[in-house]
Coordinates of C-alpha atoms in Angstrom, one line a residue:
Chain A
M22 CA 49.4 25.1 -17.8
E23 CA 50.3 23.6 -21.1
L24 CA 47.0 21.9 -21.0
T25 CA 45.2 25.2 -20.6
F26 CA 47.2 26.6 -23.6
Y27 CA 46.5 23.6 -26.0
L28 CA 42.8 24.0 -25.3
A29 CA 42.3 27.6 -25.5
A30 CA 44.4 27.0 -28.7
A31 CA 42.4 24.5 -30.1
V32 CA 38.8 27.1 -29.3
A33 CA 40.9 29.9 -31.4
I34 CA 41.3 27.5 -34.2
I35 CA 37.9 26.3 -34.4
A36 CA 35.9 29.3 -33.6
T37 CA 38.1 31.2 -36.3
I38 CA 37.1 28.2 -38.9
L39 CA 33.3 28.8 -37.9
V40 CA 33.9 32.5 -38.4
V41 CA 34.4 31.8 -41.9
T42 CA 32.1 29.2 -42.7
Q43 CA 29.1 30.6 -41.1
Y44 CA 26.2 32.4 -43.1
N45 CA 25.0 34.4 -40.7
L46 CA 27.3 37.6 -40.3
I47 CA 26.3 38.2 -36.6
H48 CA 26.9 34.5 -35.9
A49 CA 30.3 34.7 -37.4
L50 CA 31.1 37.9 -35.4
L51 CA 30.1 36.2 -32.3
Y52 CA 32.5 33.3 -33.2
L53 CA 35.0 35.8 -33.7
V54 CA 34.8 37.4 -30.3
V55 CA 35.0 33.8 -28.8
S56 CA 38.4 33.6 -31.1
F57 CA 39.6 36.9 -29.5
M58 CA 39.0 35.4 -25.8
A59 CA 40.7 32.4 -26.6
I60 CA 43.6 34.0 -27.7
A61 CA 43.8 36.2 -24.7
V62 CA 43.8 33.0 -22.9
V63 CA 46.4 32.0 -24.8
F64 CA 48.2 35.1 -23.9
F65 CA 47.5 34.9 -20.6
T66 CA 49.0 31.3 -20.2
L67 CA 52.0 32.6 -22.0
G68 CA 52.9 35.1 -19.2
A69 CA 51.6 38.3 -20.9
P70 CA 48.2 39.1 -18.7
F71 CA 48.5 42.7 -19.6
M72 CA 48.2 41.8 -23.3
A73 CA 45.5 39.5 -22.7
A74 CA 43.4 42.2 -21.0
L75 CA 44.3 44.6 -23.8
E76 CA 43.0 41.9 -26.3
I77 CA 39.9 41.5 -24.7
I78 CA 39.3 45.4 -24.0
I79 CA 40.0 46.4 -27.5
Y80 CA 39.3 43.7 -29.7
A81 CA 36.5 42.0 -28.5
G82 CA 35.2 45.0 -26.4
A83 CA 35.5 47.7 -29.0
I84 CA 36.2 46.6 -32.3
V85 CA 34.1 43.9 -33.0
V86 CA 31.1 46.0 -31.2
L87 CA 31.5 48.7 -33.8
I88 CA 31.6 46.1 -36.5
I89 CA 28.4 44.6 -35.3
F90 CA 27.2 48.2 -35.1
V91 CA 27.8 48.8 -39.0
I92 CA 26.1 45.0 -39.5
M93 CA 23.0 46.0 -37.6
M94 CA 22.5 48.9 -39.4
L95 CA 22.6 46.9 -43.0
N96 CA 19.3 45.5 -42.3
L97 CA 20.5 41.9 -43.2
T98 CA 17.5 39.3 -44.0
H99 CA 16.9 35.7 -44.7
E100 CA 17.8 36.6 -48.5
D101 CA 21.3 37.9 -48.0
V102 CA 21.8 34.4 -45.9
Q103 CA 20.9 32.5 -48.8
H104 CA 23.2 34.8 -51.1
E105 CA 26.2 34.0 -48.7
K106 CA 25.2 30.3 -48.8
E107 CA 25.3 30.3 -52.8
W108 CA 28.9 32.6 -52.6
L109 CA 30.0 29.8 -50.4
K110 CA 30.3 26.9 -52.5
P111 CA 32.7 24.1 -52.2
S112 CA 33.8 24.9 -55.3
V113 CA 35.0 28.4 -54.5
W114 CA 36.8 27.3 -51.1
I115 CA 38.3 23.8 -51.8
G116 CA 41.0 25.3 -54.1
P117 CA 42.6 27.8 -51.7
A118 CA 41.9 25.6 -48.7
L119 CA 44.1 22.3 -50.3
L120 CA 46.8 25.2 -51.0
S121 CA 46.8 26.7 -47.6
L122 CA 46.9 23.1 -46.2
I123 CA 50.3 22.5 -48.3
L124 CA 51.6 25.7 -46.3
L125 CA 50.1 24.1 -43.0
A126 CA 51.8 20.6 -43.6
E127 CA 55.2 22.7 -44.5
L128 CA 54.9 24.9 -41.2
A129 CA 54.2 21.8 -39.0
Y130 CA 57.0 20.3 -40.5
I131 CA 59.4 23.0 -39.8
F132 CA 58.1 23.1 -36.0
M133 CA 58.7 19.7 -35.6
A134 CA 62.4 20.1 -37.2
S135 CA 63.6 22.5 -35.5
E136 CA 64.3 23.2 -32.0
T137 CA 61.8 25.3 -30.6
S138 CA 62.8 28.1 -27.8
A139 CA 61.3 26.9 -24.5
V140 CA 58.2 29.6 -23.5
A141 CA 58.9 32.5 -21.6
T142 CA 58.6 31.7 -18.2
Q143 CA 58.9 35.6 -16.8
P144 CA 55.6 37.5 -16.7
V145 CA 55.5 40.4 -19.0
E146 CA 53.7 43.4 -16.6
A147 CA 52.2 46.2 -17.8
K148 CA 55.3 48.2 -16.9
A149 CA 57.8 46.2 -19.3
V150 CA 54.9 46.6 -22.1
G151 CA 55.1 50.4 -21.4
M152 CA 58.8 50.6 -21.4
A153 CA 59.1 48.9 -24.5
L154 CA 56.5 51.2 -26.4
F155 CA 58.1 54.2 -25.3
G156 CA 61.9 53.1 -25.2
P157 CA 62.9 51.1 -28.2
Y158 CA 59.7 51.2 -30.2
V159 CA 58.7 55.1 -29.5
L160 CA 58.8 55.6 -33.4
G161 CA 56.1 53.0 -34.0
V162 CA 53.9 54.4 -31.6
E163 CA 54.3 58.0 -32.9
L164 CA 53.4 56.6 -36.4
S165 CA 50.5 54.9 -35.2
G166 CA 49.3 57.9 -33.5
M167 CA 49.8 60.0 -36.7
L168 CA 47.8 57.3 -38.5
L169 CA 45.0 57.4 -36.2
M170 CA 45.0 61.1 -36.1
A171 CA 44.7 61.3 -39.9
G172 CA 42.0 58.9 -39.7
I173 CA 39.9 60.9 -37.2
V174 CA 40.1 63.7 -39.2
G175 CA 39.1 62.2 -42.4
A176 CA 36.0 60.6 -40.6
Y177 CA 35.3 64.2 -39.3
H178 CA 35.5 65.3 -42.8
L179 CA 33.1 62.7 -43.9
G180 CA 30.8 62.9 -41.2
R181 CA 30.4 66.7 -41.0
Q182 CA 27.3 67.8 -42.1
K183 CA 25.9 71.3 -43.3
K184 CA 23.8 72.9 -40.6
K185 CA 20.4 73.5 -42.2
I186 CA 18.5 76.2 -40.7
V187 CA 14.7 76.6 -41.6
H188 CA 12.8 79.4 -40.8
R189 CA 9.5 79.7 -42.3
F190 CA 10.4 80.8 -45.8
L191 CA 13.8 81.4 -45.2
E192 CA 16.3 78.5 -45.5
R193 CA 19.9 78.4 -45.8
T194 CA 22.8 76.3 -44.9
E195 CA 25.9 76.8 -42.8
A196 CA 29.1 75.8 -43.0
Chain B
M13 CA 47.0 36.0 1.9
E14 CA 46.8 32.7 0.1
A15 CA 43.5 30.9 1.4
S16 CA 43.1 27.3 1.6
A17 CA 40.8 25.3 -0.5
P18 CA 38.1 25.0 1.8
N19 CA 38.3 28.5 2.7
Y20 CA 38.5 29.6 -1.0
F21 CA 35.0 28.0 -2.0
L22 CA 33.7 29.8 1.1
I23 CA 34.8 33.1 -0.1
V24 CA 33.3 31.8 -3.9
G25 CA 30.0 30.9 -2.8
G26 CA 29.6 33.7 0.1
V27 CA 30.1 36.5 -2.6
L28 CA 27.9 34.8 -5.0
F29 CA 25.4 34.5 -2.5
V30 CA 25.4 37.6 -0.8
M31 CA 25.8 39.7 -4.7
M32 CA 22.6 37.6 -5.8
N33 CA 20.7 38.4 -2.5
V34 CA 21.7 42.0 -2.8
A35 CA 20.7 42.1 -6.4
A36 CA 17.4 41.0 -5.4
G37 CA 17.0 42.6 -2.5
L38 CA 17.5 46.1 -4.3
I39 CA 14.2 45.7 -6.3
W40 CA 12.6 46.3 -2.6
V41 CA 15.0 48.7 -1.6
E42 CA 14.5 50.9 -4.8
R43 CA 10.8 50.8 -4.8
R44 CA 10.6 51.6 -1.0
M45 CA 13.0 54.7 -1.6
L46 CA 11.6 55.7 -4.8
A47 CA 8.3 56.0 -3.0
L48 CA 9.9 57.6 0.1
W49 CA 11.2 60.6 -2.0
Q50 CA 7.9 60.9 -3.9
D51 CA 6.2 61.0 -0.6
R52 CA 4.1 58.0 -0.9
Y53 CA 4.4 54.4 0.8
G54 CA 5.7 51.9 -2.1
P55 CA 5.2 48.0 -1.8
N56 CA 3.8 47.6 2.0
R57 CA 1.4 44.7 2.0
A58 CA 3.2 41.3 1.7
G59 CA 5.3 40.5 4.7
P60 CA 7.3 42.8 7.2
F61 CA 7.4 46.2 5.1
G62 CA 6.6 44.8 2.1
L63 CA 9.9 42.7 1.8
F64 CA 8.3 39.6 0.4
I65 CA 7.6 41.8 -2.6
V66 CA 10.7 40.4 -3.7
L67 CA 9.8 36.8 -3.4
A68 CA 6.3 37.5 -5.2
D69 CA 8.1 39.0 -7.8
T70 CA 10.3 36.3 -8.4
L71 CA 7.9 33.7 -8.3
K72 CA 5.8 35.6 -10.8
L73 CA 8.7 35.9 -13.4
L74 CA 9.5 32.3 -13.0
F75 CA 5.8 31.1 -13.9
K76 CA 5.0 33.6 -16.6
E77 CA 5.1 32.3 -20.2
D78 CA 8.6 32.5 -21.4
W79 CA 8.0 33.4 -25.0
I80 CA 10.4 33.3 -27.7
P81 CA 9.3 35.3 -30.5
P82 CA 9.3 33.2 -33.8
F83 CA 10.7 35.8 -35.7
A84 CA 13.7 36.3 -33.1
D85 CA 17.2 34.5 -33.8
K86 CA 16.6 31.7 -31.0
V87 CA 20.3 31.2 -30.2
V88 CA 21.1 34.8 -29.9
F89 CA 18.1 35.7 -28.3
V90 CA 18.6 32.9 -25.5
L91 CA 22.1 33.8 -25.0
A92 CA 22.0 37.7 -24.7
P93 CA 20.5 37.6 -21.4
A94 CA 23.4 35.1 -19.8
I95 CA 26.1 37.5 -21.3
V96 CA 25.3 40.3 -18.8
M97 CA 24.8 37.9 -15.8
V98 CA 28.3 36.5 -16.6
T99 CA 30.1 39.2 -17.4
V100 CA 29.1 41.2 -14.0
L101 CA 29.5 38.2 -12.0
L102 CA 32.9 37.5 -13.3
S103 CA 33.7 41.1 -12.6
F104 CA 32.9 40.8 -8.4
V105 CA 35.8 38.0 -8.8
I106 CA 38.5 41.1 -8.5
I107 CA 36.6 43.1 -5.8
P108 CA 38.6 43.1 -2.3
F109 CA 35.6 43.1 0.1
A110 CA 37.7 42.9 3.1
P111 CA 41.7 41.8 4.0
G112 CA 41.5 38.3 2.6
I113 CA 37.9 38.1 1.1
V114 CA 39.0 38.6 -2.4
V115 CA 38.1 35.5 -5.1
A116 CA 41.2 36.4 -7.4
D117 CA 43.8 38.8 -6.2
L118 CA 44.7 39.7 -10.0
N119 CA 47.6 41.9 -10.9
I120 CA 45.6 43.2 -13.7
G121 CA 42.3 43.7 -11.6
I122 CA 41.2 47.2 -12.9
L123 CA 42.0 46.1 -16.6
F124 CA 39.8 42.6 -16.1
F125 CA 36.8 44.6 -14.6
L126 CA 37.0 47.0 -17.8
A127 CA 37.6 44.2 -20.0
M128 CA 34.4 42.3 -18.7
S129 CA 32.4 45.5 -18.5
S130 CA 33.0 46.0 -22.5
M131 CA 31.9 42.5 -22.8
G132 CA 28.6 43.3 -21.2
A133 CA 27.8 45.4 -24.1
Y134 CA 27.4 42.5 -26.3
S135 CA 24.1 41.4 -24.0
I136 CA 22.1 44.8 -25.1
I137 CA 23.7 44.8 -28.7
L138 CA 22.7 40.9 -29.3
G139 CA 19.5 40.9 -27.2
G140 CA 18.2 44.0 -29.2
W141 CA 19.2 42.3 -32.7
A142 CA 18.0 39.0 -32.0
S143 CA 14.7 40.3 -31.0
N144 CA 14.2 41.4 -34.6
N145 CA 11.7 44.3 -33.6
K146 CA 12.6 47.9 -34.5
Y147 CA 12.2 49.1 -31.0
A148 CA 14.8 46.7 -29.7
L149 CA 17.4 47.2 -32.6
L150 CA 17.1 51.0 -31.8
G151 CA 17.6 50.1 -28.3
A152 CA 20.8 48.1 -28.9
M153 CA 22.0 50.8 -31.3
R154 CA 21.5 53.4 -28.7
G155 CA 23.3 51.0 -26.2
A156 CA 26.5 49.8 -28.1
A157 CA 26.9 53.6 -29.0
Q158 CA 26.8 54.8 -25.6
M159 CA 28.6 52.0 -23.4
I160 CA 31.5 52.5 -26.1
S161 CA 32.0 55.9 -25.5
Y162 CA 31.4 55.8 -21.8
E163 CA 33.9 53.0 -21.4
V164 CA 36.6 55.6 -23.1
F165 CA 36.1 58.0 -20.0
M166 CA 35.6 55.1 -17.5
G167 CA 38.7 53.4 -18.3
L168 CA 40.7 57.1 -18.7
A169 CA 39.3 58.3 -15.4
L170 CA 40.5 55.2 -13.6
M171 CA 43.9 55.7 -14.4
G172 CA 44.5 58.9 -12.3
V173 CA 44.2 56.2 -9.4
V174 CA 46.5 53.6 -11.3
L175 CA 48.9 56.6 -11.6
L176 CA 48.7 57.6 -8.1
T177 CA 49.0 54.3 -6.8
G178 CA 51.4 52.3 -9.1
S179 CA 49.5 49.3 -9.5
F180 CA 46.4 47.7 -11.4
N181 CA 45.8 45.5 -8.2
L182 CA 42.6 46.7 -6.4
R183 CA 44.4 45.7 -3.1
D184 CA 47.3 47.8 -3.6
I185 CA 44.7 50.9 -4.5
V186 CA 42.9 50.1 -1.0
E187 CA 46.2 50.0 0.9
A188 CA 47.7 52.8 -0.8
Q189 CA 44.3 55.3 0.7
R190 CA 45.1 54.7 4.3
N191 CA 46.3 58.4 4.5
M192 CA 44.0 59.7 2.2
W193 CA 41.0 58.7 0.3
F194 CA 41.5 59.0 -3.4
V195 CA 38.3 61.1 -3.9
V196 CA 40.3 64.1 -2.5
P197 CA 43.2 64.2 -5.4
Q198 CA 41.0 62.3 -7.8
I199 CA 38.0 64.1 -7.4
I200 CA 37.4 64.8 -11.1
G201 CA 38.3 61.4 -11.8
F202 CA 35.8 60.1 -9.1
V203 CA 33.0 62.3 -11.0
I204 CA 33.6 60.9 -14.2
F205 CA 33.9 57.4 -13.2
F206 CA 30.5 57.6 -11.5
I207 CA 28.9 59.4 -14.3
A208 CA 30.2 56.9 -16.9
G209 CA 29.5 54.1 -14.3
V210 CA 25.5 55.1 -14.4
A211 CA 25.9 54.9 -18.1
E212 CA 27.5 51.7 -18.4
T213 CA 24.8 50.5 -16.4
H214 CA 22.2 52.1 -18.5
R215 CA 20.6 53.7 -15.6
L216 CA 18.6 56.8 -15.2
P217 CA 19.1 59.2 -16.3
F218 CA 21.1 57.4 -18.9
D219 CA 18.5 54.6 -19.4
I220 CA 18.8 55.6 -23.3
P221 CA 18.8 52.0 -24.6
E222 CA 15.1 51.3 -22.7
A223 CA 13.9 54.4 -22.6
E224 CA 10.4 53.3 -22.0
S225 CA 8.4 56.4 -23.2
E226 CA 9.6 56.4 -26.4
L227 CA 11.2 52.8 -27.3
I228 CA 8.5 50.8 -25.3
A229 CA 11.6 49.0 -23.4
G230 CA 14.0 49.1 -25.9
F231 CA 16.6 46.5 -26.2
H232 CA 14.2 43.9 -23.7
S233 CA 10.8 44.7 -25.7
E234 CA 10.4 41.2 -26.7
Y235 CA 11.7 39.7 -23.4
S236 CA 9.1 38.1 -21.0
G237 CA 9.6 35.9 -18.2
M238 CA 12.8 34.9 -16.5
K239 CA 14.9 36.2 -19.3
F240 CA 13.4 39.5 -18.8
G241 CA 14.3 38.9 -15.2
I242 CA 17.9 37.9 -15.8
F243 CA 18.1 41.5 -17.6
F244 CA 16.4 43.1 -14.4
V245 CA 18.9 41.4 -12.1
G246 CA 22.0 41.9 -14.2
E247 CA 21.2 45.7 -13.9
Y248 CA 20.9 45.6 -10.3
L249 CA 24.2 43.8 -10.1
G250 CA 25.8 46.5 -12.1
I251 CA 24.5 49.0 -9.7
T252 CA 26.2 47.1 -6.9
L253 CA 29.2 46.2 -9.0
I254 CA 29.9 50.0 -10.0
S255 CA 29.0 51.2 -6.1
C256 CA 31.8 48.4 -4.9
M257 CA 34.1 50.0 -7.7
V258 CA 33.9 53.3 -6.7
V259 CA 34.0 52.3 -2.9
A260 CA 37.3 50.4 -3.4
L261 CA 38.9 53.2 -5.9
Y262 CA 37.8 56.2 -4.5
F263 CA 36.7 55.8 -0.8
G264 CA 39.4 53.6 0.7
G265 CA 37.5 50.3 0.3
W266 CA 37.5 48.5 3.9
L267 CA 39.2 51.0 5.5
G268 CA 37.8 52.8 8.7
P269 CA 38.1 53.6 12.3
A270 CA 38.4 50.1 13.8
F271 CA 35.3 49.6 16.0
L272 CA 33.3 48.1 13.0
P273 CA 34.7 45.2 10.9
P274 CA 36.1 45.9 7.6
V275 CA 33.7 43.9 5.6
V276 CA 30.9 46.3 7.4
W277 CA 32.6 49.4 6.4
F278 CA 32.5 48.1 2.7
A279 CA 29.0 47.3 2.5
L280 CA 27.7 50.8 4.5
K281 CA 30.1 52.7 2.0
T282 CA 28.5 50.6 -1.0
F283 CA 25.1 51.2 0.1
V284 CA 25.5 54.9 0.3
F285 CA 26.3 54.9 -3.6
I286 CA 23.4 52.4 -4.4
S287 CA 21.3 54.9 -2.7
I288 CA 22.7 58.0 -4.5
F289 CA 22.1 55.2 -7.7
I290 CA 18.4 55.2 -6.9
L291 CA 18.0 59.0 -5.9
L292 CA 19.5 60.0 -9.2
R293 CA 17.0 58.0 -10.9
A294 CA 14.5 59.7 -8.6
S295 CA 15.4 63.3 -9.6
L296 CA 16.8 63.7 -12.7
P297 CA 15.0 63.7 -16.2
R298 CA 16.4 62.0 -19.3
P299 CA 18.6 63.6 -21.7
R300 CA 18.0 63.4 -25.3
Y301 CA 20.6 61.1 -26.9
D302 CA 22.5 63.4 -28.9
Q303 CA 23.1 65.4 -25.8
L304 CA 24.4 62.3 -24.0
M305 CA 27.0 61.9 -26.9
E306 CA 27.6 65.4 -26.9
F307 CA 27.9 65.8 -23.1
G308 CA 30.4 62.9 -23.4
W309 CA 32.9 63.6 -26.2
K310 CA 33.0 67.1 -25.7
I311 CA 32.9 67.6 -22.0
L312 CA 33.9 64.6 -20.1
L313 CA 36.7 63.4 -22.6
P314 CA 38.8 66.6 -22.3
L315 CA 38.2 66.8 -18.6
T316 CA 39.6 63.4 -18.4
L317 CA 42.5 63.8 -20.2
V318 CA 43.3 67.2 -18.5
N319 CA 42.6 65.1 -15.2
L320 CA 45.2 62.6 -16.3
L321 CA 47.9 64.7 -17.6
V322 CA 47.6 66.9 -14.1
T323 CA 48.2 63.8 -12.2
A324 CA 50.7 62.3 -14.0
A325 CA 53.1 65.6 -13.7
I326 CA 52.3 65.8 -10.1
V327 CA 53.2 62.4 -9.6
L328 CA 56.4 62.8 -11.5
M329 CA 57.0 65.9 -9.6
Q330 CA 56.8 64.2 -6.7
N331 CA 59.2 61.4 -7.6
G332 CA 61.4 63.9 -8.4
N333 CA 62.7 62.0 -11.1
Y334 CA 62.0 64.6 -14.2

């Protein structure tokens, strides 16, 4: 089980790095899907199969599909890939990369120095997740529900079109 | 119910062998049945009842020129047909064909099925996008929108069964139907699941991503040879998968009178639903794209939510702890 965890974690890290470094947006998103699947496997090995399934259904299956949907509408060409190449010069990314490398070293040091708690051996079933969500965290669920509702109303407002009725010479729009 | 190692490999190999052959055989079944309903013979020359048409078709596909368009995104183009095959075949892992004949007795069986079917959408999207062809892209866009929307109703319709059983495990769900098949209390859920299943496998009348009369062949316009064949077989595997799921979720799975073994009951019931899939193709016209979306979001979504609410209320009342 430990080996599968480290393998999945390594795949997740490599895939995520490739997401950033790919010039072609669709290829980058494909790596993002791989990264989500690797994270799902990590959840699975940590004893949270329900979260693993939701990770794939919601993140890999729905959200990235929507992002790809938008990118397909943008009609990317080879020129865009060239632009992307110009933007991602070493001089651009080397500074942030070095700085975050320091943070990574610190993080590694903290992990090495401190006692890490053992991984939960008891699998977290769907029922436990539901209990937690509608028990202690019910406020968070309600708040995210309100946020989503606001999003839906906003999307409806943006997407609403006036109905145009064309009848020979008469042309009018309905709200 | 733990199977020993050789037994386990036998089950895995057996399921794979049967499913691949069923998918290929369905090509013949579909053509013969369509012909029957349209009052003609259908393929009847090669072999007994024209059965060898499957062999001939496969050989033809294998020896055809497998052309990758120079303007396509080659890696993604090759990857796309493989995705549909992998996701559909992986979904068969959780289906209990009979007591003890299941590849993986997962606790989150239904969620695994939903996850795999949502990953299946990528094969259409990526195939259409990588082809770099406007008809393929249009088909891919339609496919993406259709599959994402209908996944929602599919998952919500299933939840009625999960509520009644209290488990995501398909074996538990089948066992819970000993007294009554879930199609009786969950008739709305069944109808919606079946409609969403047709849309998920993008079969007629919901084959809008392909729509040969308007989009040539939609997302697989540029595919030829065995890559097209894989899309084709993937579609038939999808039909078989949805039929198996319908049987396991709503029609008592392997349960049936004892004069036939459980596997035979499962196969018979599945075949009935496969036939309904084919009959749908023979009898219904294709709706317009916006009609499909409207039907989904304005009719099916409220219906599934009401179904879920009523089922939850009844389950709560029966348990008596409200």
